[in-house]
């Protein structure tokens, strides 16, 4: 029948996916997401003062962890989980028992597409994660697995099967995720451009991963999604997701896993204070000129076939090569090891080898 879509509906994955929210405030923002989120289990990571009561709207199924809970559950290993920084969200990844994670900030709302339709960001992330990635050869018509698109002429047929997708990186309308200097120079700039595309990030290419609107396959890449030590007592902030993205991408490239960016958009409503952000970011702005070459040249041995072994190997290289940049990286390298140890303690199902993107049973 004309006009009837033959495309199978996107699976809800409602029993296979947790939504992780880092927060310091009441979660009224969930009211706007209710049609899309109400069927899912939420993991709320409450940052800051544990005695503060976080109000969650009625009807949501959730577990909430504050700093006392993190300390109780992890004991001394809690030292690897940031305090007073959104990086604390990674604790939610660790305690989840589900195959997929979607993490979103509490100042991110439902955006509308150019037709005015509400965007179900979660549905789009699920589509991105359930369809393969194509990091080895660029498809100029963007996502070839999308309805109404395909591989273009000249695309090798031997590469059209693609590889499993580990990470889906969404974007933001309204307040873009700019660094503090850019925010200061362009305080009124708003992102109004809706680009209707999903791209695989090519193998060997790093990217700035933002944790605001992010989903991933926890079974494929979970142990690499450590949002590095930031916030209270740390010399840097707002590089937690960047650190995770660089470590994750090196490991995905090594194990044959894919990373996508683009749709879905959320509406980012609140610009955080650029002066506060500058204080948090400034060391990262010059450190990253040494960090990026490190990650660009990082190689992992063939016998690193699990995410955990890759991550431990990467932590050794961080300690050996970035300690000269600042002692902070010696501490971060140790925290990376603590994170994996804590992950394995809470997820005793054991390390799984990943060969060319396929998890060994
Ligand atoms: O100490 C804190 C501060 C905030 N949170 C929670 O983290 C989420 C992001 O906070 P906010 O929207 O205020 O900051 P942004 O600058 O917009 O965040 C971006 O940059 C920093 C991070 O990389 C973040 O992922 C980016 O989105 C929000 O849910 C707060 O409640 C916290 O847990 N602890
Ligand atoms: Mn925000």
CSV table of C-alpha atoms and ligand atoms in Angstrom, one decimal:
chain,number,residue,atom,x,y,z
A,1,UNK,CA,0.0,0.0,0.0
A,2,UNK,CA,1.5,3.3,-1.0
A,3,UNK,CA,3.0,5.3,1.9
A,4,UNK,CA,2.9,2.5,4.4
A,5,UNK,CA,6.3,2.2,5.9
A,6,UNK,CA,7.8,-1.2,5.5
A,7,UNK,CA,10.5,-0.4,8.1
A,8,UNK,CA,10.3,-2.5,11.3
A,9,UNK,CA,9.4,-0.5,14.4
A,10,UNK,CA,12.4,0.3,16.6
A,11,UNK,CA,12.5,-2.2,19.6
A,12,UNK,CA,11.8,-0.4,22.8
A,13,UNK,CA,14.6,-2.4,24.7
A,14,UNK,CA,12.7,-1.2,27.8
A,15,UNK,CA,14.1,-4.1,29.9
A,16,UNK,CA,17.6,-3.9,28.4
A,17,UNK,CA,18.3,-0.2,28.8
A,18,UNK,CA,18.9,2.0,31.8
A,19,UNK,CA,18.8,5.8,31.7
A,20,UNK,CA,21.5,7.4,33.8
A,21,UNK,CA,21.1,11.0,35.1
A,22,UNK,CA,23.7,12.9,37.1
A,23,UNK,CA,22.0,15.6,39.2
A,24,UNK,CA,22.2,18.2,41.8
A,25,UNK,CA,18.6,19.3,41.5
A,26,UNK,CA,15.0,18.1,41.4
A,27,UNK,CA,14.2,16.2,38.3
A,28,UNK,CA,11.2,18.1,37.0
A,29,UNK,CA,12.7,17.9,33.5
A,30,UNK,CA,11.5,14.3,33.4
A,31,UNK,CA,7.9,15.6,33.0
A,32,UNK,CA,8.7,16.6,29.4
A,33,UNK,CA,10.4,13.2,28.7
A,34,UNK,CA,7.6,11.2,30.3
A,35,UNK,CA,6.1,9.8,27.0
A,36,UNK,CA,9.6,8.6,26.0
A,37,UNK,CA,11.2,7.6,29.4
A,38,UNK,CA,8.3,6.4,31.6
A,39,UNK,CA,8.8,2.7,30.6
A,40,UNK,CA,12.5,2.7,31.4
A,41,UNK,CA,14.4,2.2,34.6
A,42,UNK,CA,16.3,5.3,35.7
A,43,UNK,CA,19.6,5.3,37.6
A,44,UNK,CA,19.9,8.7,39.3
A,45,UNK,CA,23.4,9.7,40.5
A,46,UNK,CA,22.9,12.5,43.1
A,47,UNK,CA,26.0,14.6,43.3
A,48,UNK,CA,27.0,17.1,46.0
A,49,UNK,CA,25.3,17.1,49.4
A,50,UNK,CA,23.9,13.7,50.1
A,51,UNK,CA,21.5,15.1,52.7
A,52,UNK,CA,19.6,17.1,50.0
A,53,UNK,CA,16.4,15.4,48.9
A,54,UNK,CA,16.1,15.1,45.1
A,55,UNK,CA,12.4,15.1,44.0
A,56,UNK,CA,11.6,12.7,41.2
A,57,UNK,CA,8.2,13.1,39.5
A,58,UNK,CA,5.6,10.3,40.3
A,59,UNK,CA,5.4,7.3,38.0
A,60,UNK,CA,9.1,6.8,37.2
A,61,UNK,CA,10.9,3.6,38.2
A,62,UNK,CA,14.3,4.5,39.5
A,63,UNK,CA,17.1,3.8,41.9
A,64,UNK,CA,19.0,6.8,43.3
A,65,UNK,CA,22.6,6.8,44.6
A,66,UNK,CA,24.1,9.7,46.6
A,67,UNK,CA,27.8,10.0,47.7
A,68,UNK,CA,27.1,8.0,50.9
A,69,UNK,CA,25.8,5.2,48.7
A,70,UNK,CA,28.8,5.3,46.4
A,71,UNK,CA,31.2,5.2,49.4
A,72,UNK,CA,29.2,2.4,51.0
A,73,UNK,CA,29.1,0.3,47.8
A,74,UNK,CA,32.7,0.9,46.6
A,75,UNK,CA,34.5,1.5,49.9
A,76,UNK,CA,38.1,2.9,49.1
A,77,UNK,CA,37.5,2.3,45.4
A,78,UNK,CA,34.9,5.2,45.6
A,79,UNK,CA,38.0,7.4,45.2
A,80,UNK,CA,37.8,6.9,41.4
A,81,UNK,CA,34.3,8.4,41.2
A,82,UNK,CA,34.3,12.2,40.9
A,83,UNK,CA,32.5,14.4,43.5
A,84,UNK,CA,30.9,17.8,42.6
A,85,UNK,CA,31.1,17.1,38.9
A,86,UNK,CA,28.8,15.5,36.4
A,87,UNK,CA,31.6,12.9,35.9
A,88,UNK,CA,29.9,11.1,38.8
A,89,UNK,CA,27.4,9.7,36.3
A,90,UNK,CA,29.8,6.9,35.4
A,91,UNK,CA,28.9,5.2,38.7
A,92,UNK,CA,25.5,4.7,37.2
A,93,UNK,CA,27.1,2.8,34.3
A,94,UNK,CA,28.9,0.5,36.8
A,95,UNK,CA,25.9,-0.4,38.9
A,96,UNK,CA,23.5,-0.9,36.0
A,97,UNK,CA,22.8,-4.5,35.0
A,98,UNK,CA,21.4,-3.7,31.6
A,99,UNK,CA,22.9,-4.1,28.1
A,100,UNK,CA,22.5,-0.5,27.1
A,101,UNK,CA,22.9,2.9,28.8
A,102,UNK,CA,21.5,6.3,27.8
A,103,UNK,CA,22.8,9.2,29.8
A,104,UNK,CA,21.3,12.7,29.7
A,105,UNK,CA,21.8,15.9,31.7
A,106,UNK,CA,18.8,17.3,33.7
A,107,UNK,CA,18.8,20.6,31.7
A,108,UNK,CA,18.3,18.7,28.4
A,109,UNK,CA,14.7,18.7,27.1
A,110,UNK,CA,12.8,17.3,24.2
A,111,UNK,CA,13.7,19.1,20.9
A,112,UNK,CA,11.5,19.4,17.9
A,113,UNK,CA,12.6,18.4,14.4
A,114,UNK,CA,12.0,20.8,11.4
A,115,UNK,CA,8.5,19.5,11.0
A,116,UNK,CA,7.7,20.5,14.6
A,117,UNK,CA,7.5,16.9,15.8
A,118,UNK,CA,8.9,16.0,19.2
A,119,UNK,CA,12.2,14.1,18.9
A,120,UNK,CA,12.3,10.8,20.7
A,121,UNK,CA,16.0,10.9,21.4
A,122,UNK,CA,16.0,7.5,23.0
A,123,UNK,CA,14.4,5.8,20.0
A,124,UNK,CA,17.0,7.3,17.7
A,125,UNK,CA,19.9,6.3,19.9
A,126,UNK,CA,18.5,2.7,19.9
A,127,UNK,CA,18.4,2.8,16.1
A,128,UNK,CA,22.0,4.0,16.0
A,129,UNK,CA,23.1,1.3,18.4
A,130,UNK,CA,21.2,-1.5,16.7
A,131,UNK,CA,22.5,-0.8,13.2
A,132,UNK,CA,26.2,-1.3,12.2
A,133,UNK,CA,28.9,1.3,11.9
A,134,UNK,CA,31.1,1.8,8.9
A,135,UNK,CA,34.5,3.2,10.1
A,136,UNK,CA,36.7,1.7,7.4
A,137,UNK,CA,35.3,3.4,4.4
A,138,UNK,CA,33.3,6.6,4.3
A,139,UNK,CA,29.8,6.5,2.9
A,140,UNK,CA,29.0,9.9,1.3
A,141,UNK,CA,25.3,9.4,1.6
A,142,UNK,CA,25.8,9.2,5.4
A,143,UNK,CA,24.1,6.4,7.3
A,144,UNK,CA,23.6,3.6,4.7
A,145,UNK,CA,21.4,1.6,7.1
A,146,UNK,CA,18.8,4.4,7.4
A,147,UNK,CA,15.5,4.2,5.6
A,148,UNK,CA,15.8,5.9,2.2
A,149,UNK,CA,19.6,5.7,2.1
A,150,UNK,CA,22.2,3.0,1.1
A,151,UNK,CA,25.8,2.5,0.2
A,152,UNK,CA,26.8,4.5,-2.8
A,153,UNK,CA,28.5,3.3,-6.0
A,154,UNK,CA,32.1,2.4,-5.3
A,155,UNK,CA,31.5,1.4,-1.8
A,156,UNK,CA,33.3,-2.0,-1.4
A,157,UNK,CA,30.7,-4.8,-1.0
A,158,UNK,CA,33.1,-6.6,1.3
A,159,UNK,CA,32.7,-3.7,3.8
A,160,UNK,CA,28.9,-3.3,3.6
A,161,UNK,CA,28.1,-5.6,6.5
A,162,UNK,CA,29.7,-3.0,8.8
A,163,UNK,CA,30.7,-3.7,12.4
A,164,UNK,CA,28.8,-3.5,15.7
A,165,UNK,CA,28.1,0.0,17.1
A,166,UNK,CA,29.3,0.6,20.6
A,167,UNK,CA,28.5,4.3,21.1
A,168,UNK,CA,25.8,6.7,19.8
A,169,UNK,CA,26.7,10.4,20.4
A,170,UNK,CA,23.8,12.8,20.1
A,171,UNK,CA,23.8,16.6,19.6
A,172,UNK,CA,22.1,19.7,21.0
A,173,UNK,CA,19.9,22.5,19.8
A,174,UNK,CA,19.9,25.9,21.5
A,175,UNK,CA,22.9,25.9,23.9
A,176,UNK,CA,25.7,24.1,22.1
A,177,UNK,CA,28.4,22.3,24.1
A,178,UNK,CA,31.1,25.0,23.6
A,179,UNK,CA,34.2,25.4,25.8
A,180,UNK,CA,34.4,28.5,28.1
A,181,UNK,CA,36.5,30.7,25.8
A,182,UNK,CA,34.0,30.2,22.9
A,183,UNK,CA,31.1,30.7,25.3
A,184,UNK,CA,32.7,34.0,26.5
A,185,UNK,CA,33.3,35.2,22.9
A,186,UNK,CA,29.9,34.2,21.6
A,187,UNK,CA,27.6,34.4,24.7
A,188,UNK,CA,24.4,34.7,22.6
A,189,UNK,CA,25.2,32.1,20.0
A,190,UNK,CA,22.5,29.4,19.8
A,191,UNK,CA,22.6,26.3,17.7
A,192,UNK,CA,19.5,26.4,15.4
A,193,UNK,CA,20.8,24.1,12.8
A,194,UNK,CA,19.2,20.7,12.6
A,195,UNK,CA,21.3,18.4,10.5
A,196,UNK,CA,19.4,15.3,9.5
A,197,UNK,CA,22.4,12.9,9.5
A,198,UNK,CA,24.1,10.1,11.5
A,199,UNK,CA,27.8,9.6,10.7
A,200,UNK,CA,30.2,6.8,11.7
A,201,UNK,CA,33.4,8.4,13.1
A,202,UNK,CA,36.1,6.9,10.9
A,203,UNK,CA,38.7,4.5,12.4
A,204,UNK,CA,41.8,6.4,13.6
A,205,UNK,CA,39.8,9.6,14.2
A,206,UNK,CA,39.2,11.0,17.6
A,207,UNK,CA,36.3,13.3,18.5
A,208,UNK,CA,35.1,15.5,21.5
A,209,UNK,CA,32.6,13.2,23.2
A,210,UNK,CA,30.0,15.1,25.2
A,211,UNK,CA,28.2,13.3,28.0
A,212,UNK,CA,25.0,15.4,27.7
A,213,UNK,CA,23.1,13.2,25.2
A,214,UNK,CA,24.9,9.9,24.9
A,215,UNK,CA,24.1,6.2,24.6
A,216,UNK,CA,26.3,3.1,24.5
A,217,UNK,CA,26.3,-0.7,24.5
A,218,UNK,CA,27.5,-1.4,28.0
A,219,UNK,CA,28.3,-5.1,27.2
A,220,UNK,CA,30.6,-4.0,24.3
A,221,UNK,CA,32.3,-1.0,25.8
A,222,UNK,CA,31.1,-0.3,29.3
A,223,UNK,CA,34.4,-0.7,31.2
A,224,UNK,CA,36.0,1.9,28.9
A,225,UNK,CA,33.4,4.5,29.7
A,226,UNK,CA,35.1,5.9,32.8
A,227,UNK,CA,34.5,9.6,33.1
A,228,UNK,CA,37.8,10.7,34.4
A,229,UNK,CA,38.6,12.3,37.8
A,230,UNK,CA,37.2,15.8,37.9
A,231,UNK,CA,35.5,18.2,40.3
A,232,UNK,CA,36.3,18.4,44.1
A,233,UNK,CA,40.0,18.2,44.8
A,234,UNK,CA,41.0,17.9,41.1
A,235,UNK,CA,42.9,20.5,39.0
A,236,UNK,CA,40.5,20.2,36.1
A,237,UNK,CA,36.8,19.9,35.2
A,238,UNK,CA,34.6,19.5,32.1
A,239,UNK,CA,37.0,17.0,30.5
A,240,UNK,CA,35.5,13.9,32.0
A,241,UNK,CA,33.5,13.0,28.9
A,242,UNK,CA,36.4,14.1,26.7
A,243,UNK,CA,38.7,11.7,28.5
A,244,UNK,CA,36.2,8.9,28.2
A,245,UNK,CA,35.7,9.6,24.5
A,246,UNK,CA,39.4,9.5,23.7
A,247,UNK,CA,40.0,6.3,25.7
A,248,UNK,CA,36.9,4.7,24.3
A,249,UNK,CA,37.6,5.5,20.6
A,250,UNK,CA,41.2,4.1,20.8
A,251,UNK,CA,39.8,0.9,22.2
A,252,UNK,CA,36.9,0.7,19.8
A,253,UNK,CA,39.3,1.1,16.9
A,254,UNK,CA,41.5,-1.7,18.4
A,255,UNK,CA,38.6,-4.1,19.0
A,256,UNK,CA,36.6,-3.4,15.8
A,257,UNK,CA,33.7,-1.5,17.3
A,258,UNK,CA,31.9,1.5,15.9
A,259,UNK,CA,31.1,5.0,17.1
A,260,UNK,CA,28.4,7.2,15.6
A,261,UNK,CA,27.5,10.9,16.0
A,262,UNK,CA,24.7,13.1,14.8
A,263,UNK,CA,21.0,12.5,15.4
A,264,UNK,CA,19.3,12.6,17.9
A,265,UNK,CA,19.1,16.2,19.0
A,266,UNK,CA,18.0,17.3,22.5
A,267,UNK,CA,17.2,20.9,23.5
A,268,UNK,CA,20.0,22.1,25.9
A,269,UNK,CA,18.3,24.8,27.9
A,270,UNK,CA,20.9,26.2,30.3
A,271,UNK,CA,24.3,27.7,29.6
A,272,UNK,CA,26.5,27.1,32.6
A,273,UNK,CA,28.6,30.0,33.8
A,274,UNK,CA,31.5,30.6,31.4
A,275,UNK,CA,33.7,32.1,34.0
A,276,UNK,CA,33.2,29.0,36.3
A,277,UNK,CA,33.7,26.8,33.3
A,278,UNK,CA,37.0,28.6,32.3
A,279,UNK,CA,38.4,28.0,35.8
A,280,UNK,CA,37.5,24.3,35.4
A,281,UNK,CA,38.7,23.9,31.8
A,282,UNK,CA,41.8,26.1,31.5
A,283,UNK,CA,44.4,23.5,32.2
A,284,UNK,CA,42.7,21.1,29.9
A,285,UNK,CA,42.8,23.6,27.1
A,286,UNK,CA,46.6,23.5,27.0
A,287,UNK,CA,47.0,19.9,28.3
A,288,UNK,CA,44.9,18.6,25.4
A,289,UNK,CA,47.5,19.8,22.9
A,290,UNK,CA,49.7,17.0,24.4
A,291,UNK,CA,46.8,14.6,25.2
A,292,UNK,CA,45.5,14.4,21.6
A,293,UNK,CA,48.9,13.3,20.1
A,294,UNK,CA,49.2,10.7,22.8
A,295,UNK,CA,45.8,9.2,22.0
A,296,UNK,CA,46.4,9.6,18.2
A,297,UNK,CA,49.6,7.5,18.5
A,298,UNK,CA,48.3,5.1,21.2
A,299,UNK,CA,48.5,1.4,20.0
A,300,UNK,CA,47.3,-1.6,21.9
A,301,UNK,CA,48.9,-5.0,21.8
A,302,UNK,CA,47.1,-7.8,19.9
A,303,UNK,CA,46.8,-9.8,23.1
A,304,UNK,CA,44.6,-7.1,24.5
A,305,UNK,CA,41.3,-8.7,23.4
A,306,UNK,CA,39.0,-7.5,26.2
A,307,UNK,CA,37.9,-4.0,27.1
A,308,UNK,CA,39.3,-4.3,30.6
A,309,UNK,CA,42.8,-5.5,29.3
A,310,UNK,CA,42.8,-2.6,26.8
A,311,UNK,CA,41.9,-0.1,29.5
A,312,UNK,CA,44.6,-1.3,31.9
A,313,UNK,CA,47.2,-1.2,29.1
A,314,UNK,CA,46.0,2.3,28.2
A,315,UNK,CA,46.3,3.3,31.9
A,316,UNK,CA,50.0,2.1,31.9
A,317,UNK,CA,50.7,4.2,28.8
A,318,UNK,CA,49.0,7.2,30.4
A,319,UNK,CA,51.2,6.8,33.5
A,320,UNK,CA,54.4,6.3,31.4
A,321,UNK,CA,53.8,9.1,28.8
A,322,UNK,CA,51.5,11.7,30.4
A,323,UNK,CA,53.0,11.8,33.9
A,324,UNK,CA,55.5,14.4,32.5
A,325,UNK,CA,52.6,16.7,31.5
A,326,UNK,CA,51.3,16.8,35.1
A,327,UNK,CA,51.3,14.6,38.2
A,328,UNK,CA,47.5,14.6,37.8
A,329,UNK,CA,47.8,12.0,35.0
A,330,UNK,CA,49.7,9.7,37.4
A,331,UNK,CA,46.6,9.9,39.7
A,332,UNK,CA,44.3,9.5,36.8
A,333,UNK,CA,46.1,6.4,35.6
A,334,UNK,CA,45.7,4.9,39.0
A,335,UNK,CA,42.0,5.9,39.1
A,336,UNK,CA,41.6,4.1,35.7
A,337,UNK,CA,42.8,0.9,37.3
A,338,UNK,CA,40.6,1.4,40.3
A,339,UNK,CA,37.6,1.9,38.0
A,340,UNK,CA,38.2,-1.4,36.2
A,341,UNK,CA,38.7,-3.2,39.5
A,342,UNK,CA,35.5,-1.7,40.8
A,343,UNK,CA,33.7,-2.5,37.6
A,344,UNK,CA,34.7,-6.1,37.7
A,345,UNK,CA,33.8,-6.4,41.4
A,346,UNK,CA,30.2,-5.1,40.7
A,347,UNK,CA,30.0,-7.0,37.4
A,348,UNK,CA,31.5,-10.5,38.1
A,349,UNK,CA,30.4,-12.0,34.9
A,350,UNK,CA,34.0,-11.8,33.8
A,351,UNK,CA,35.9,-10.2,31.0
A,352,UNK,CA,34.7,-11.1,27.5
A,353,UNK,CA,37.0,-11.1,24.5
A,354,UNK,CA,35.9,-8.9,21.6
A,355,UNK,CA,37.2,-10.1,18.2
A,356,UNK,CA,36.4,-7.9,15.3
A,357,UNK,CA,33.5,-6.4,17.1
A,358,UNK,CA,32.0,-9.7,18.2
A,359,UNK,CA,31.8,-10.5,21.9
A,360,UNK,CA,33.0,-14.0,22.6
A,361,UNK,CA,30.2,-16.0,24.4
B,1,LIG,O1,28.6,19.5,40.4
B,1,LIG,C1,27.8,19.1,39.5
B,1,LIG,C2,27.2,19.9,38.5
B,1,LIG,C3,26.3,19.5,37.6
B,1,LIG,N1,25.9,18.2,37.7
B,1,LIG,C4,24.9,17.6,36.8
B,1,LIG,O2,25.6,17.4,35.6
B,1,LIG,C5,24.8,17.8,34.5
B,1,LIG,C6,25.4,18.9,33.7
B,1,LIG,O3,25.4,20.0,34.5
B,1,LIG,P1,25.2,21.5,33.8
B,1,LIG,O4,24.1,21.4,32.8
B,1,LIG,O5,25.0,22.5,34.9
B,1,LIG,O6,26.6,21.8,33.1
B,1,LIG,P2,26.9,22.0,31.6
B,1,LIG,O7,28.1,22.8,31.5
B,1,LIG,O8,25.8,22.3,30.7
B,1,LIG,O9,27.4,20.4,31.3
B,1,LIG,C7,28.2,20.1,30.2
B,1,LIG,O10,29.6,20.3,30.5
B,1,LIG,C8,30.0,19.6,31.6
B,1,LIG,C9,29.8,18.1,31.4
B,1,LIG,O11,30.6,17.6,30.4
B,1,LIG,C10,28.3,17.8,31.0
B,1,LIG,O12,28.1,16.5,30.6
B,1,LIG,C11,28.0,18.7,29.8
B,1,LIG,O13,26.6,18.5,29.6
B,1,LIG,C12,23.4,18.1,35.0
B,1,LIG,O14,22.6,17.0,35.0
B,1,LIG,C13,23.7,18.5,36.5
B,1,LIG,O15,22.7,18.3,37.4
B,1,LIG,C14,26.4,17.3,38.7
B,1,LIG,O16,26.1,16.1,38.7
B,1,LIG,N2,27.3,17.8,39.6
B,2,LIG,MN1,23.8,21.8,30.8
